[in-house]
Amino acid sequence: MRPNVACLLALGILQALAGAAAVTIYHQKNNPSATATASSAAASYTGAAAYNPTVLQPPPVPSPLNTQFVVQLQNGGTPGASIQQSGSFFGFSIEMSVANQVLGKNSTHIQVPFLNLMANLQQRSGRINIRVGGNTQEAAVLVDSTPDGRILEKDIAGASNPTQTPPLVFTPDLLYMMRNISNFVNVRWFLGVPFNDTSNFRLAIAEQGQAILGDYLIGLQAGNEPDLYARHGHRPSTYGPYDYVGEFGNLVNAMSNDANAKNRNLLIGPNIAYADWTTEMVWNTGFVDQFSNNLAYLAVENYPTDNCAAQFNTGGTIHNPQDVFPTFLDHNAGKGIIEKFRNSTDFAQQKGKKLLMFETNTASCGGFPGVSDSFGAALWGIDYALQMAHSNFSGALMHIGPTVYKCTASLSTPTNQSSFHQWTIGPLYYSALAVAETLGFSNTSQIMDLNANGGDVHTPAYAVYENGNPVRVGIVNFVTDPSGASDLQVQIAVGGSGIGQPNQSPSQVKVKYLLAPSVSQKGNYTWAGQTFGGIFQSDGRPMGTENVTTVPCDSTTNLCTVRVPAPSYALVFLSDDALAQSDGKAAPSTTFSTSMFTNTRNTATVDPSVLATSNGGFDKSRMGSTSPGSSSSGAGRTRAVLGQGVVSVFAAVVAGWVLVGRVR
Ligand SMILES: *[C@@H]1O[C@H](CO)[C@@H](O)[C@H](O)[C@H]1NC(C)=O
Ligand SMILES: *[C@@H]1O[C@H](CO)[C@@H](O)[C@H](O)[C@H]1NC(C)=O
Ligand SMILES: *[C@@H]1O[C@H](CO)[C@@H](O)[C@H](O)[C@H]1NC(C)=O
Ligand SMILES: *[C@@H]1O[C@H](CO)[C@@H](O)[C@H](O)[C@H]1NC(C)=O
Ligand SMILES: *[C@@H]1O[C@H](CO)[C@@H](O)[C@H](O)[C@H]1NC(C)=O
Ligand SMILES: *[C@@H]1O[C@H](CO)[C@@H](O)[C@H](O)[C@H]1NC(C)=O
Ligand SMILES: *[C@@H]1O[C@H](CO)[C@@H](O)[C@H](O)[C@H]1NC(C)=O
Ligand SMILES: *[C@@H]1O[C@H](CO)[C@@H](O)[C@H](O)[C@H]1NC(C)=O
Ligand SMILES: *[C@@H]1O[C@H](CO)[C@@H](O)[C@H](O)[C@H]1NC(C)=O
């Protein structure tokens, strides 16, 4: 299926940070196909992938399921806990070709919903790590300007790869836009040096990236999935790890000869997909010792499932979403992905390096309808990220990319702000919030998979430690059971309840829940009572009042019994300090609000007329919920940023929609 150039990129609402690997959505709000009823079958659906109405059946309740178990924690150190982790562990990867839709149109038109989403995370973790790159970085060219003034242009006719990667040109304004974002929220960026021609490197992105982003540039990827180069025809069939290492050396040399590319010590490799090479094959070349000074991070990329066959007719296996759904809904899902990297996280530690999962998601090439956009994906994302943290990865970036879809009509570009597009917040954004709070912002937390409930894969639990002492416990219940019979009663004890050690259990604990009635549900999940709503309902601010549940502990048994509904994620704070270390209440807040107000209460609607006329300024102040009556709600204040022409609106009317591009 060849995408039609004329109907390229409409615009997107992106299902921001959604569960699908390739979730850029180009969509018209009034497109009937996108509001099709939930009963439509996936097979007959022709609308935007992220709004595919498919709702799957949750897997049956496992039998037997033990619903009551003890989690016994120790103070004073626990062998097997992870390396020290940061609350910004869970970050994002944005395919370069869609950066101008996810982040903003240009340096003076930044997406306010995006800023708000990042601000929510910053409040919890202090910073957010985002990579702009992917396959589209490989042949990208930095140009002074484009004919129509856009910061990115794709040449779809020149697409290569099974995944239709379009070559692209971009202007420095893309980098200025990123820099402007970092002026508002503490986003740190990864970029990639094009690797399509390693005898003639185009180093402009390294030069300009450094000049414009400064300290906000934290890494430069050298090659994206080089183990697939031969398979995709970008290198001879003999291309192997030593060839990659040689090319990496060429890059270091080229940068050494370039006075403006001083960031040759920010490089990231080998970024393999673990498809045609193993990581061990690369380590065995001596790569890390040879380039230790240049390697800021080590990285790999991996997806649990390849959905490219359905998307691109690659001839591979086409998976039925209903069949794969259960494979995402247990503890083996995340574990299974990273088992193959266990040696590599050990290896990284030995070499004093951090290993990143640089690009991942539920499935490559667009995810699965009903899976990637379901509550189940949120639970999967939490368990997977926490499993990576437990396994000594140092960060994981969930990928947001484009995908080719059917083109039904032509594109009309955004002309005014009257059709402000609300965003749809995907399940993995909720995972990001929950993981940020689970790890906290100390940078010193350690996490451990507790192998809880006799190792039952439906009920994994993790403990998080500070200075060797447990501070938080995270429990996932993957089961869907509206009867309540599969709700867990998890009995947490600290010290040595029942085994002859002094009790150190708290007198009470606090709990935040990530909730939805079913793993199949799409949208309207709640994290501690707050939600980003359903389709087109969010401007990136949480709606509703925060609800933190207090659970008293039994002073006789010293057990704190926490209910974990089926399904849900429960984050248990063993002290108020542990809560304060997580949700930003004690953190220096660098988030922002505006002088702008809307007429609505408790909705995330930005009044377009206000946006159109406001020239309000930018100011930094405390961020809060949008609930009426909450301390910072400001009667529906909209935290949009309107100073200096930084307008937020993603206003576009597209007569139809199309998705374009690639995803691995
Ligand atoms: C960004 O786009 C807007 C609207 O098209 C335009 O008015 C503005 O000049 C652009 N900014 C830059 C820096 O190109
Ligand atoms: C690399 O990409 C550039 C820009 O897209 C293109 O001009 C060039 O021909 C490519 N080189 C190779 C060897 O593929
Ligand atoms: C954003 O970037 C532009 C460069 O195009 C710069 O002139 C402008 O001052 C920046 N705006 C803000 C709010 O930082
Ligand atoms: C991990 O290391 C062990 C011991 O060196 C080795 O037997 C095993 O094959 C390695 N795993 C992989 C995936 O290479
Ligand atoms: C993670 O690293 C720590 C510290 O080296 C180690 O004790 C622990 O066993 C490692 N965890 C895993 C799952 O490899
Ligand atoms: C904005 O654009 C839409 C579609 O092009 C048009 O219908 C509408 O009248 C415009 N509104 C303003 C205020 O210009
Ligand atoms: C955590 O690490 C980041 C990055 O190094 C740093 O900016 C931040 O200040 C640290 N936070 C704390 C609480 O030390
Ligand atoms: C989400 O909630 C909104 C507001 O209550 C409702 O309009 C929408 O239909 C809900 N969506 C789903 C998928 O339940
Ligand atoms: C807060 O959450 C708890 C646990 O889910 C629930 O029982 C309670 O009804 C919620 N309270 C409010 C005010 O929503």
Short mmCIF file of N, CA, C and O in Angstrom, two decimals, residues 75 493-497 500-506 554-555 557-559:
data_model
loop_
_atom_site.label_atom_id
_atom_site.label_comp_id
_atom_site.label_asym_id
_atom_site.label_seq_id
_atom_site.Cartn_x
_atom_site.Cartn_y
_atom_site.Cartn_z
N ASN A 75 13.49 -3.74 56.63
CA ASN A 75 14.31 -2.53 56.68
C ASN A 75 15.77 -2.92 56.66
O ASN A 75 16.13 -4.07 56.95
N ALA A 493 3.63 -6.05 55.47
CA ALA A 493 4.25 -5.94 56.79
C ALA A 493 5.69 -5.48 56.62
O ALA A 493 6.37 -5.88 55.68
N VAL A 494 6.14 -4.63 57.51
CA VAL A 494 7.54 -4.18 57.48
C VAL A 494 8.19 -4.61 58.77
O VAL A 494 7.60 -4.49 59.84
N GLY A 495 9.41 -5.06 58.66
CA GLY A 495 10.12 -5.51 59.86
C GLY A 495 10.12 -7.00 59.86
O GLY A 495 10.81 -7.62 59.07
N GLY A 496 9.28 -7.59 60.70
CA GLY A 496 9.31 -9.04 60.72
C GLY A 496 8.04 -9.62 61.28
O GLY A 496 8.08 -10.52 62.10
N SER A 497 6.92 -9.12 60.84
CA SER A 497 5.66 -9.61 61.39
C SER A 497 5.61 -11.13 61.34
O SER A 497 5.77 -11.74 60.29
N GLY A 500 9.38 -13.33 64.21
CA GLY A 500 10.30 -13.12 65.32
C GLY A 500 11.16 -11.88 65.24
O GLY A 500 12.08 -11.71 66.03
N GLN A 501 10.88 -11.01 64.29
CA GLN A 501 11.63 -9.78 64.23
C GLN A 501 10.75 -8.64 64.71
O GLN A 501 9.54 -8.74 64.69
N PRO A 502 11.38 -7.57 65.14
CA PRO A 502 10.55 -6.47 65.64
C PRO A 502 9.66 -5.91 64.54
O PRO A 502 10.09 -5.80 63.40
N ASN A 503 8.46 -5.62 64.93
CA ASN A 503 7.55 -5.01 63.97
C ASN A 503 7.96 -3.58 63.67
O ASN A 503 8.26 -2.81 64.56
N GLN A 504 8.02 -3.25 62.40
CA GLN A 504 8.27 -1.86 62.01
C GLN A 504 7.20 -1.39 61.05
O GLN A 504 7.41 -0.45 60.28
N SER A 505 6.06 -2.07 61.06
CA SER A 505 4.98 -1.67 60.17
C SER A 505 4.47 -0.30 60.58
O SER A 505 4.45 0.05 61.75
N PRO A 506 4.07 0.49 59.59
CA PRO A 506 3.49 1.80 59.92
C PRO A 506 2.11 1.61 60.55
O PRO A 506 1.54 0.51 60.51
N ASP A 554 -3.26 -3.01 61.09
CA ASP A 554 -3.74 -3.73 62.26
C ASP A 554 -2.61 -3.78 63.30
O ASP A 554 -1.56 -4.36 63.04
N SER A 555 -2.85 -3.16 64.45
CA SER A 555 -1.76 -3.06 65.43
C SER A 555 -1.50 -4.40 66.13
O SER A 555 -0.49 -4.57 66.80
N THR A 557 -1.79 -7.62 64.40
CA THR A 557 -1.05 -8.49 63.45
C THR A 557 0.08 -7.74 62.75
O THR A 557 0.93 -8.35 62.11
N ASN A 558 0.06 -6.40 62.88
CA ASN A 558 1.03 -5.54 62.18
C ASN A 558 0.92 -5.65 60.66
O ASN A 558 1.89 -5.41 59.96
N LEU A 559 -0.24 -6.01 60.18
CA LEU A 559 -0.44 -6.11 58.74
C LEU A 559 -1.25 -4.92 58.24
O LEU A 559 -2.23 -4.51 58.88
#
